[in-house]
Coordinates of C-alpha atoms in Angstrom, one line a residue:
M888 CA -27.1 -14.4 -23.6
K889 CA -25.3 -14.4 -26.6
T890 CA -23.1 -17.7 -27.5
K891 CA -19.8 -16.8 -26.9
N892 CA -17.5 -16.9 -30.1
I893 CA -14.2 -15.2 -28.9
V894 CA -13.9 -18.0 -26.1
L895 CA -13.2 -20.6 -28.5
G896 CA -12.1 -18.0 -31.0
I897 CA -9.0 -16.7 -28.7
L898 CA -8.7 -20.5 -26.8
S899 CA -8.9 -22.6 -28.6
L900 CA -10.9 -24.7 -26.2
S901 CA -12.1 -27.9 -27.9
S902 CA -11.1 -29.7 -24.3
L903 CA -11.2 -27.8 -21.1
M904 CA -9.5 -28.1 -17.7
I905 CA -11.1 -30.4 -16.0
G906 CA -12.7 -29.5 -12.3
C907 CA -11.6 -25.8 -13.0
T908 CA -13.0 -24.5 -16.4
K909 CA -16.2 -25.5 -17.9
L910 CA -18.2 -23.0 -20.6
N911 CA -20.7 -25.1 -22.1
Q912 CA -22.3 -23.4 -25.0
E913 CA -25.6 -25.1 -24.9
F914 CA -26.3 -23.9 -21.2
Y915 CA -25.7 -20.4 -21.9
S916 CA -27.3 -20.0 -25.2
Q917 CA -30.7 -21.3 -22.8
V918 CA -30.1 -19.2 -19.6
T919 CA -30.7 -15.3 -19.7
P920 CA -30.2 -13.1 -16.3
E921 CA -34.0 -12.3 -16.5
T922 CA -34.7 -15.9 -16.0
F923 CA -31.7 -16.8 -13.7
F924 CA -31.2 -14.4 -10.9
Q925 CA -34.1 -14.8 -8.8
S926 CA -32.3 -14.1 -5.4
E927 CA -29.0 -12.5 -4.1
K928 CA -27.8 -16.2 -3.5
D929 CA -28.1 -16.0 -7.4
I930 CA -26.0 -13.0 -8.1
L931 CA -23.8 -13.9 -5.9
A932 CA -23.0 -17.2 -7.5
A933 CA -22.4 -15.6 -10.4
L934 CA -20.1 -12.8 -8.9
N935 CA -18.2 -16.3 -7.6
R936 CA -18.0 -18.5 -10.3
P937 CA -14.6 -16.5 -11.9
F938 CA -12.7 -17.0 -8.3
T939 CA -13.0 -20.5 -8.5
H940 CA -11.2 -20.7 -11.9
A941 CA -8.9 -18.2 -9.5
R942 CA -8.2 -20.5 -7.1
W943 CA -7.2 -22.8 -9.7
Y944 CA -4.9 -20.7 -11.5
L945 CA -2.9 -19.5 -8.4
G946 CA -1.6 -23.1 -8.4
E947 CA -0.3 -26.4 -10.9
D948 CA 1.2 -25.0 -14.2
R949 CA 1.4 -21.3 -13.3
W950 CA 3.2 -22.3 -10.1
R951 CA 5.7 -24.3 -11.5
L952 CA 6.3 -22.2 -14.4
Q953 CA 7.4 -19.6 -11.6
E954 CA 9.4 -22.3 -9.4
Y955 CA 10.6 -25.0 -11.3
T956 CA 12.3 -22.7 -13.9
A957 CA 14.2 -20.3 -11.1
D958 CA 16.6 -21.0 -8.0
N959 CA 14.4 -22.8 -5.3
F960 CA 12.6 -25.5 -7.0
A961 CA 13.5 -28.8 -8.6
I962 CA 12.0 -32.2 -9.7
T963 CA 14.8 -33.8 -9.9
T964 CA 14.7 -37.8 -11.8
K965 CA 14.8 -40.4 -9.4
G966 CA 15.4 -44.0 -10.9
R967 CA 12.5 -44.5 -12.6
H968 CA 10.6 -42.0 -12.1
W969 CA 9.9 -38.3 -13.1
Y970 CA 12.2 -38.1 -16.1
N971 CA 8.8 -37.1 -17.8
G972 CA 10.3 -37.4 -21.5
G973 CA 13.1 -34.6 -20.5
E974 CA 10.4 -31.7 -19.8
N975 CA 11.3 -30.9 -15.8
E976 CA 14.8 -30.9 -16.8
R977 CA 14.3 -28.4 -19.8
Y978 CA 12.1 -26.2 -17.6
H979 CA 15.6 -26.2 -15.3
Y980 CA 18.2 -25.7 -17.8
H981 CA 15.7 -23.2 -19.6
R982 CA 15.2 -25.1 -22.5
W983 CA 11.6 -25.4 -22.8
T984 CA 9.9 -24.6 -26.3
Q985 CA 6.7 -23.7 -27.2
D986 CA 5.2 -26.9 -27.0
E987 CA 5.1 -27.4 -23.4
G988 CA 1.7 -28.5 -21.8
W989 CA 2.9 -26.0 -18.2
I990 CA 3.0 -23.3 -20.9
W991 CA -0.2 -23.8 -23.4
G992 CA -2.1 -24.6 -19.8
S993 CA -1.1 -21.3 -18.2
W994 CA -2.0 -19.4 -21.7
R995 CA -5.5 -20.8 -22.0
G996 CA -5.9 -20.7 -18.2
T997 CA -5.3 -16.8 -18.1
L998 CA -7.6 -16.2 -21.5
M999 CA -10.5 -18.3 -19.7
G1000 CA -10.1 -16.2 -16.6
V1001 CA -10.5 -13.2 -18.0
A1002 CA -13.6 -14.4 -19.9
L1003 CA -15.1 -15.7 -17.0
A1004 CA -14.7 -12.6 -15.2
L1005 CA -16.0 -10.9 -18.4
D1006 CA -19.2 -13.2 -18.6
A1007 CA -20.2 -12.6 -15.3
K1008 CA -19.9 -9.2 -15.2
T1009 CA -22.0 -8.9 -18.2
D1010 CA -24.8 -10.6 -16.4
L1011 CA -24.9 -8.4 -13.4
E1012 CA -24.5 -5.2 -14.8
K1013 CA -28.1 -5.9 -16.6
L1014 CA -29.5 -6.5 -13.1
D1015 CA -31.7 -4.2 -11.3
Y1016 CA -30.4 -4.8 -7.4
T1017 CA -32.6 -2.7 -5.8
R1018 CA -35.4 -5.8 -6.8
F1019 CA -32.9 -8.0 -5.0
A1020 CA -32.8 -5.2 -1.6
L1021 CA -29.3 -4.3 -3.0
T1022 CA -27.7 -0.9 -3.9
E1023 CA -26.4 0.8 -7.1
E1024 CA -23.1 1.0 -4.5
D1025 CA -23.5 -3.2 -3.9
K1026 CA -23.7 -3.6 -7.4
Q1027 CA -20.7 -1.6 -8.3
A1028 CA -18.7 -3.2 -5.6
H1029 CA -19.4 -6.3 -7.8
L1030 CA -18.3 -5.1 -11.0
N1031 CA -15.1 -4.0 -10.0
Q1032 CA -14.6 -7.2 -8.1
L1033 CA -15.0 -8.5 -11.2
N1034 CA -12.8 -5.8 -13.1
T1035 CA -10.3 -6.2 -10.8
L1036 CA -10.2 -10.1 -11.2
A1037 CA -10.0 -9.5 -15.0
A1038 CA -6.8 -6.9 -14.4
F1039 CA -5.5 -9.7 -11.8
F1040 CA -5.4 -12.4 -14.8
Y1041 CA -4.3 -10.7 -17.5
L1042 CA -1.2 -8.9 -15.0
R1043 CA -0.2 -12.7 -14.7
G1044 CA -0.4 -12.9 -18.1
L1045 CA 1.3 -9.8 -18.9
D1046 CA 4.2 -11.2 -17.1
Y1047 CA 4.5 -14.5 -18.4
F1048 CA 4.0 -13.8 -22.3
G1049 CA 4.0 -10.3 -22.4
G1050 CA 1.2 -8.7 -24.8
M1051 CA -2.0 -10.7 -24.9
P1052 CA -5.5 -10.1 -26.9
I1053 CA -7.6 -7.8 -25.1
F1054 CA -11.0 -7.9 -24.9
T1055 CA -13.6 -6.2 -23.4
T1056 CA -16.9 -8.1 -24.4
L1057 CA -17.2 -11.9 -25.0
E1058 CA -18.2 -11.0 -28.8
G1059 CA -15.6 -11.9 -31.5
E1060 CA -12.9 -14.4 -32.7
S1061 CA -9.4 -14.9 -33.6
L1062 CA -8.5 -11.2 -31.9
P1063 CA -4.5 -10.7 -32.7
R1064 CA -2.0 -9.8 -29.7
N1065 CA -2.0 -6.4 -28.4
T1066 CA 1.1 -5.0 -27.5
D1067 CA 3.5 -5.4 -24.3
A1068 CA 2.5 -1.4 -23.3
E1069 CA -0.7 -1.9 -25.5
L1070 CA -1.9 -4.5 -22.0
F1071 CA 0.2 -2.7 -18.9
A1072 CA -1.8 0.3 -20.3
H1073 CA -5.3 -1.6 -20.5
I1074 CA -4.3 -3.1 -16.6
E1075 CA -3.8 0.1 -15.5
S1076 CA -6.8 1.6 -16.7
I1077 CA -8.7 -1.4 -14.8
L1078 CA -7.0 -1.1 -11.5
Q1079 CA -7.2 2.7 -11.4
G1080 CA -11.6 2.5 -12.5
A1081 CA -11.9 -0.3 -9.9
I1082 CA -9.9 1.2 -6.8
P1083 CA -12.7 4.1 -5.9
L1084 CA -15.4 1.4 -6.0
L1085 CA -14.1 -0.9 -3.9
P1086 CA -14.9 -1.3 -0.3
K1087 CA -12.0 -1.1 2.6
K1088 CA -11.6 -3.4 4.8
E1089 CA -12.4 -2.3 8.4
A1090 CA -10.6 -3.3 11.1
G1091 CA -11.3 -7.1 12.4
A1092 CA -13.0 -8.4 9.4
A1093 CA -12.0 -11.6 8.2
E1094 CA -11.1 -12.1 4.3
Q1095 CA -13.3 -14.6 2.9
G1096 CA -12.2 -14.3 -0.5
E1097 CA -13.7 -10.6 -1.8
L1098 CA -11.3 -8.2 -3.7
K1099 CA -11.5 -5.1 -1.5
A1100 CA -9.6 -1.9 -2.2
A1101 CA -6.2 -3.0 -1.2
A1102 CA -6.0 -6.1 -3.5
A1103 CA -6.7 -3.7 -6.3
V1104 CA -3.9 -1.3 -5.2
T1105 CA -1.4 -4.1 -4.6
M1106 CA -2.0 -5.7 -8.2
L1107 CA -1.2 -2.2 -9.8
A1108 CA 1.6 -1.9 -7.2
R1109 CA 2.7 -5.1 -8.5
L1110 CA 2.4 -3.7 -12.1
Y1111 CA 4.5 -1.0 -11.9
F1112 CA 7.2 -2.7 -9.5
N1113 CA 7.8 -4.6 -12.6
A1114 CA 7.6 -2.1 -15.0
E1115 CA 10.8 -1.9 -15.9
A1116 CA 11.2 -5.7 -16.8
Y1117 CA 7.4 -5.3 -18.6
I1118 CA 7.9 -1.9 -21.1
G1119 CA 11.5 -0.8 -20.2
K1120 CA 10.4 2.0 -18.2
P1121 CA 11.1 1.9 -14.2
M1122 CA 8.2 3.2 -12.0
F1123 CA 9.6 2.0 -8.9
Q1124 CA 8.6 5.9 -7.4
E1125 CA 4.6 5.1 -8.6
C1126 CA 4.7 1.9 -6.7
M1127 CA 6.6 3.0 -3.4
Q1128 CA 3.9 5.7 -3.7
L1129 CA 1.2 2.8 -3.5
C1130 CA 2.5 0.9 -0.9
Q1131 CA 3.3 3.3 1.7
A1132 CA -1.1 4.2 1.1
I1133 CA -1.6 0.6 2.2
V1134 CA 0.6 0.6 4.9
D1135 CA -0.3 3.8 6.0
Q1136 CA -4.2 2.1 6.0
Q1137 CA -5.9 4.5 3.6
H1138 CA -7.0 1.5 1.8
G1139 CA -8.2 -0.6 4.8
T1140 CA -7.1 -1.6 8.1
Y1141 CA -4.1 -4.7 7.5
A1142 CA -1.2 -5.1 9.6
L1143 CA 1.6 -7.8 10.0
D1144 CA 0.6 -10.8 11.5
Q1145 CA 2.6 -11.2 14.6
N1146 CA 3.2 -15.0 14.0
W1147 CA 5.4 -16.4 11.2
Y1148 CA 2.3 -18.9 10.8
G1149 CA -0.9 -16.6 11.0
P1150 CA -0.9 -15.8 7.3
H1151 CA -0.3 -19.7 6.6
G1152 CA -2.6 -21.5 9.1
F1153 CA -5.7 -23.3 9.6
S1154 CA -7.8 -19.9 10.8
N1155 CA -5.6 -17.5 8.2
H1156 CA -8.6 -16.4 6.6
Q1157 CA -8.8 -14.2 10.2
S1158 CA -4.9 -12.5 9.8
P1159 CA -4.8 -9.0 9.6
E1160 CA -2.1 -9.6 6.9
I1161 CA -4.2 -11.0 4.1
I1162 CA -5.8 -8.5 2.0
W1163 CA -6.5 -11.3 -0.8
S1164 CA -7.1 -15.0 0.0
I1165 CA -8.5 -17.5 -2.4
P1166 CA -10.9 -19.8 0.7
S1167 CA -10.1 -23.4 1.0
E1168 CA -12.5 -26.0 3.1
F1169 CA -12.1 -29.8 3.2
N1170 CA -14.3 -31.6 0.4
K1171 CA -15.1 -28.0 -1.1
L1172 CA -12.7 -26.0 -2.9
Q1173 CA -9.8 -27.5 -1.6
Y1174 CA -5.9 -25.8 -1.3
D1175 CA -4.5 -28.9 -2.2
W1176 CA -2.9 -29.2 -5.2
F1177 CA 0.7 -29.6 -4.4
Y1178 CA 0.0 -32.0 -1.6
A1179 CA 0.4 -35.2 -4.5
D1180 CA 3.7 -33.3 -5.7
F1181 CA 5.9 -32.5 -2.6
Y1182 CA 5.3 -35.6 -0.7
H1183 CA 7.3 -38.9 -0.7
Y1184 CA 4.8 -42.3 -0.9
N1185 CA 5.2 -43.0 2.8
S1186 CA 4.8 -39.5 4.0
R1187 CA 1.2 -39.9 4.5
Q1188 CA 2.7 -41.9 7.9
F1189 CA 4.1 -38.9 8.5
F1190 CA 1.7 -36.7 8.6
D1191 CA -0.4 -39.9 10.0
Q1192 CA -3.0 -39.3 6.8
D1193 CA -4.7 -41.1 4.3
M1194 CA -3.7 -39.5 1.0
G1195 CA -1.3 -40.4 -1.8
A1196 CA 1.3 -38.2 -2.6
N1197 CA 3.8 -39.3 -5.5
N1198 CA 7.3 -38.1 -4.8
G1199 CA 8.2 -35.0 -7.6
A1200 CA 9.0 -31.6 -6.3
H1201 CA 11.9 -30.7 -3.3
L1202 CA 13.8 -27.8 -2.9
T1203 CA 17.1 -27.3 -4.6
P1204 CA 20.0 -28.7 -2.8
S1205 CA 22.2 -26.5 -0.3
R1206 CA 24.9 -28.9 0.1
R1207 CA 27.1 -31.0 -2.6
P1208 CA 26.8 -34.7 -2.0
D1209 CA 30.2 -34.7 0.5
S1210 CA 27.8 -32.5 2.7
T1211 CA 30.2 -29.4 1.8
L1212 CA 28.0 -26.1 1.7
Y1213 CA 27.8 -24.7 -1.8
T1214 CA 28.3 -21.3 -0.7
G1215 CA 31.0 -19.7 -3.5
A1216 CA 29.3 -21.9 -6.3
F1217 CA 26.9 -19.2 -7.1
R1218 CA 24.8 -17.0 -5.3
L1219 CA 21.2 -18.2 -5.8
G1220 CA 19.3 -21.0 -4.7
S1221 CA 20.2 -23.0 -1.7
P1222 CA 17.0 -22.4 0.1
F1223 CA 17.4 -24.0 3.3
E1224 CA 20.1 -22.8 4.0
K1225 CA 18.9 -19.5 3.7
F1226 CA 16.8 -19.9 6.8
A1227 CA 18.8 -18.6 9.8
A1228 CA 19.3 -22.1 12.4
S1229 CA 17.5 -20.1 14.6
D1230 CA 14.2 -19.3 12.7
L1231 CA 11.2 -20.8 14.1
R1232 CA 10.3 -22.1 10.4
K1233 CA 13.2 -24.0 9.6
R1234 CA 12.3 -26.5 12.7
P1235 CA 10.9 -29.8 11.3
Y1236 CA 7.2 -29.7 10.3
R1237 CA 5.1 -31.0 13.5
Y1238 CA 1.3 -31.1 14.4
L1239 CA 0.8 -30.3 17.2
G1240 CA -2.9 -30.5 17.9
N1241 CA -6.0 -28.7 18.0
G1242 CA -4.4 -27.0 14.6
T1243 CA -1.5 -25.7 16.2
Y1244 CA 1.9 -26.4 14.4
E1245 CA 5.4 -25.7 14.2
G1246 CA 8.0 -25.8 11.7
M1247 CA 7.5 -25.7 7.7
F1248 CA 10.2 -28.2 6.6
I1249 CA 10.7 -32.4 6.3
N1250 CA 14.3 -33.1 6.4
G1251 CA 16.5 -35.5 8.2
P1252 CA 15.1 -39.1 9.7
H1253 CA 11.3 -39.6 8.5
R1254 CA 9.5 -40.9 11.2
T1255 CA 5.8 -41.5 12.6
R1256 CA 4.2 -39.1 15.3
T1257 CA 5.3 -41.9 17.8
G1258 CA 8.6 -42.0 17.0
G1259 CA 8.9 -44.8 14.2
A1260 CA 10.8 -45.1 11.5
I1261 CA 9.2 -44.8 8.0
N1262 CA 10.4 -46.8 5.6
G1263 CA 11.3 -46.3 1.8
G1264 CA 10.0 -48.0 -1.2
E1265 CA 12.2 -47.6 -3.9
E1266 CA 16.1 -46.9 -3.7
Y1267 CA 15.5 -47.7 0.6
R1268 CA 12.8 -50.2 -0.1
D1269 CA 12.6 -51.5 3.7
Q1270 CA 15.1 -49.0 5.3
P1271 CA 14.8 -45.6 7.0
L1272 CA 14.3 -42.6 4.9
I1273 CA 16.4 -40.2 5.5
F1274 CA 15.9 -36.8 3.3
R1275 CA 18.7 -35.0 2.2
D1276 CA 19.6 -31.5 2.1
Q1277 CA 21.5 -32.8 -1.6
V1278 CA 21.0 -34.4 -4.6
G1279 CA 22.9 -37.8 -5.8
R1280 CA 22.7 -41.4 -6.1
F1281 CA 24.2 -41.8 -2.2
S1282 CA 22.4 -45.8 -2.7
E1283 CA 24.8 -46.8 -5.4
V1284 CA 28.1 -45.8 -3.6
G1285 CA 30.3 -48.6 -2.2
P1286 CA 32.8 -51.5 -3.7
G1287 CA 31.5 -53.2 -6.6
K1288 CA 28.8 -50.1 -6.9
R1289 CA 28.7 -47.2 -9.4
Y1290 CA 30.5 -44.8 -7.3
P1291 CA 33.2 -46.0 -5.5
T1292 CA 32.8 -43.3 -3.4
I1293 CA 30.5 -40.3 -2.6
A1294 CA 33.4 -37.9 -4.0
D1295 CA 32.5 -39.8 -7.4
L1296 CA 29.0 -38.5 -7.0
P1297 CA 27.7 -36.4 -9.8
S1298 CA 25.0 -34.0 -8.7
T1299 CA 22.5 -33.2 -11.2
M1300 CA 18.6 -33.2 -12.2
A1301 CA 19.1 -36.5 -13.4
N1302 CA 20.9 -38.1 -10.1
G1303 CA 17.5 -37.5 -7.6
E1304 CA 16.6 -40.5 -5.5
E1305 CA 13.6 -41.1 -3.4
N1306 CA 14.7 -39.1 -0.5
T1307 CA 16.1 -36.2 -2.4
G1308 CA 16.0 -32.8 -1.2
V1309 CA 14.2 -31.2 1.7
R1310 CA 10.2 -31.2 1.5
L1311 CA 8.3 -27.6 2.1
V1312 CA 5.1 -28.0 4.7
K1313 CA 4.0 -24.2 3.9
V1314 CA 0.4 -25.4 4.4
P1315 CA -0.2 -27.3 7.3
I1316 CA -1.8 -30.6 7.5
P1317 CA -3.4 -32.2 10.1
T1318 CA -3.9 -35.8 11.5
L1319 CA -6.8 -37.9 10.4
A1320 CA -7.8 -37.6 14.2
E1321 CA -8.8 -34.1 13.4
N1322 CA -9.4 -34.5 9.8
T1323 CA -12.1 -31.8 9.9
L1324 CA -9.4 -29.2 9.7
R1325 CA -7.9 -30.6 6.6
W1326 CA -7.4 -27.9 3.9
G1327 CA -8.7 -25.7 6.4
A1328 CA -6.0 -22.8 5.1
D1329 CA -6.9 -20.4 2.7
N1330 CA -4.6 -19.5 -0.5
P1331 CA -2.9 -16.1 0.9
A1332 CA -3.0 -14.5 -2.7
I1333 CA -1.9 -10.9 -1.5
R1334 CA -0.4 -10.1 2.2
L1335 CA 0.6 -7.3 3.2
A1336 CA 4.1 -8.6 4.1
E1337 CA 4.7 -8.5 0.3
V1338 CA 3.5 -4.8 0.4
Y1339 CA 6.4 -4.4 3.0
Y1340 CA 9.0 -5.9 0.8
M1341 CA 8.0 -4.0 -2.4
L1342 CA 8.3 -0.8 -0.5
A1343 CA 11.3 -1.7 0.8
E1344 CA 13.0 -2.5 -2.6
C1345 CA 11.3 0.9 -3.8
K1346 CA 13.1 2.6 -0.9
W1347 CA 16.5 0.8 -1.6
R1348 CA 16.5 1.6 -5.3
T1349 CA 15.4 5.3 -4.8
G1350 CA 18.0 6.0 -2.1
D1351 CA 16.8 5.1 1.1
V1352 CA 18.4 2.0 2.3
A1353 CA 18.2 2.7 5.7
G1354 CA 14.1 2.9 5.5
A1355 CA 14.0 -0.3 3.3
A1356 CA 16.0 -2.2 6.1
A1357 CA 13.6 -1.2 8.5
L1358 CA 10.9 -2.6 6.8
I1359 CA 12.3 -5.9 6.0
N1360 CA 13.4 -6.4 9.7
A1361 CA 9.7 -5.5 10.8
V1362 CA 8.6 -8.7 9.3
R1363 CA 11.7 -11.0 10.4
Q1364 CA 11.1 -10.6 13.5
R1365 CA 8.4 -12.6 14.0
N1366 CA 10.4 -15.4 13.0
F1367 CA 12.4 -15.4 16.1
A1368 CA 11.5 -16.9 19.4
G1369 CA 11.9 -13.2 21.2
G1370 CA 12.4 -11.1 18.2
N1371 CA 16.4 -12.0 18.4
D1372 CA 17.0 -11.9 14.9
P1373 CA 20.6 -13.3 14.7
D1374 CA 21.4 -12.0 11.0
P1375 CA 18.7 -8.5 10.8
V1376 CA 19.3 -6.5 7.3
T1377 CA 21.0 -3.5 7.4
V1378 CA 22.5 -0.9 5.7
A1379 CA 25.9 -2.5 5.2
N1380 CA 24.7 -5.8 4.2
L1381 CA 21.5 -4.9 2.2
D1382 CA 22.6 -4.9 -1.6
K1383 CA 20.8 -7.3 -4.5
Y1384 CA 22.0 -10.3 -3.3
R1385 CA 20.7 -10.1 0.3
F1386 CA 17.4 -8.8 -1.2
L1387 CA 16.6 -11.8 -3.4
D1388 CA 17.5 -13.7 0.3
E1389 CA 15.2 -12.0 1.8
W1390 CA 12.4 -12.4 -0.7
S1391 CA 13.0 -16.5 -0.9
I1392 CA 13.3 -16.7 2.9
E1393 CA 9.6 -15.0 3.3
F1394 CA 7.7 -16.2 0.3
L1395 CA 9.4 -19.5 -0.9
G1396 CA 6.9 -21.3 -2.2
E1397 CA 4.3 -19.2 -2.9
G1398 CA 4.7 -18.9 -6.5
R1399 CA 6.5 -16.0 -7.4
R1400 CA 10.3 -16.9 -7.2
R1401 CA 11.0 -16.6 -11.3
T1402 CA 9.5 -12.8 -11.7
D1403 CA 11.9 -11.6 -8.6
L1404 CA 14.4 -13.1 -10.7
I1405 CA 13.4 -11.4 -13.7
R1406 CA 13.2 -7.5 -12.4
W1407 CA 16.4 -7.9 -10.4
D1408 CA 18.0 -9.2 -14.2
A1409 CA 19.1 -12.2 -12.1
F1410 CA 16.8 -15.1 -14.2
V1411 CA 19.2 -15.3 -17.0
T1412 CA 22.3 -13.9 -16.0
E1413 CA 23.1 -15.9 -12.6
A1414 CA 23.9 -19.5 -12.1
W1415 CA 22.2 -22.3 -9.5
W1416 CA 22.8 -25.7 -9.2
D1417 CA 23.0 -27.6 -11.8
H1418 CA 22.0 -24.5 -13.9
Q1419 CA 24.6 -22.1 -16.0
P1420 CA 23.0 -18.6 -17.3
S1421 CA 22.1 -18.7 -20.6
N1422 CA 22.0 -15.0 -20.8
S1423 CA 19.0 -15.0 -23.4
K1424 CA 16.9 -12.5 -22.5
H1425 CA 14.1 -13.4 -24.9
L1426 CA 13.7 -16.5 -21.9
H1427 CA 12.0 -13.6 -19.7
R1428 CA 9.0 -14.0 -21.8
F1429 CA 7.6 -17.7 -22.2
P1430 CA 6.6 -18.2 -25.7
V1431 CA 2.9 -18.7 -27.3
P1432 CA 2.0 -22.2 -27.2
T1433 CA 1.5 -24.0 -30.6
E1434 CA -1.6 -25.1 -29.5
A1435 CA -2.7 -21.4 -29.2
I1436 CA -1.1 -20.2 -32.8
S1437 CA -2.9 -23.2 -34.3
G1438 CA -6.2 -21.9 -33.4
N1439 CA -5.9 -18.5 -34.4
N1440 CA -3.8 -17.4 -37.3
N1441 CA -3.3 -14.1 -35.7
L1442 CA -1.7 -14.6 -33.2
E1443 CA 2.2 -14.0 -33.3
Q1444 CA 5.2 -15.3 -31.5
N1445 CA 7.5 -14.4 -29.2
P1446 CA 10.6 -13.0 -30.6
G1447 CA 13.5 -15.9 -29.8
Y1448 CA 11.2 -18.8 -30.4

């Protein structure tokens, strides 16, 4: 196998992400398909290697670019912690530059994902599968999983950056960027070619990370769903047709899970709603990157676990320091209060044992499983921790202190404390007593609820408001005891903001918020907590990172940077 010069030429990979990507030229220059592939196990190892990169890619910097630039999450400065040179504020206020680490990591990670998929495909397509008691159909399924995976990375790259260098082999270097339209057409072509050659899910089959036909169809639907933002051409009708076909089970047998926790729990690989998931297992490929960022240093006592955390991220506040709601100040954000009081998900997270749990938030008094108070370690050292759906330096209020009364408290990115913000527990965490379950929940990369919501939005945009409401309510009803939804979607209340609220509620923390805001022309035109609109549409695209351009002077910067 020839050395992969394109990887160095495009990505300037003098160093790689530890634990996710290690393309070693010496290794690859010594191995050939004829000497390496001795069994079906070797084939599957090569096939699965790029999927380990996808596991990493779905979290960390990519998630941060989607959520911390939008209205639902923030990393406030908490006293001496988390200012980070102003990085978190730059993302929140939409003042990022081409020198940001998250942006470079996402550019590099995107093209690395494409390269890894093509590398595996190059090896597998040379093999005679009959040597391994496999069929030509097996081979085409494998090759088109890799094609689909490459399309997935490119689709995310299009979303973040617009046009990127298109390459279909691992030869060449310093390629220029293709246009947005060219990359759009490339993704479309790959997925259209892969769909008929991928297997369909059979009823009752568990999801183990394979890309099946419905996953490729959903990716194509995503491409069309956001086409107006990508290439200036609305394609909601095309998206609607694809989504309807999935709902009608033309591409495999899927169904909405009857329980809200089904797509997220320890056995979510068995959920009929999962279209594509990234497997996770304790001490293997763990879906755990978020834990350190989301939880307090002492939350190990709450979970009865032994893991440390750094207390960074939280939901943006729904309430002012004086406890009044931000209702009327802005329409977006306030994610915790967007959940109805009777929503089963709004209950405090509590692990019940034997793989069962309830709720998905940490709010209010922080307590151990036996009811004991958990104390703070910073502003509230040796005092009980009480998480607030607010941002403010409450510890500095009182006679002789910085702020005489709560009415004097500012609420900005600079004013957090260790107990600031509601914390999300979307991925369940067991106790140490049942630690074999830890990180047993797979990462649900695509689930049927998304298809329902895309179909609903397409129907709404094409005039079928009643049909749109029915689809959303089909998902909502499982979130309430007995299906008694106190505020169902109706023809009368389904507008832009209700749609954005529904996307926020159902997919909170799933790494898509920025894309939804852009599609609704709300990302740079709307206000949310401590964020004023810039009305600068060039911010719909992140800049090409300085490190990418310095390694490839054929790359052109995005307009506005």
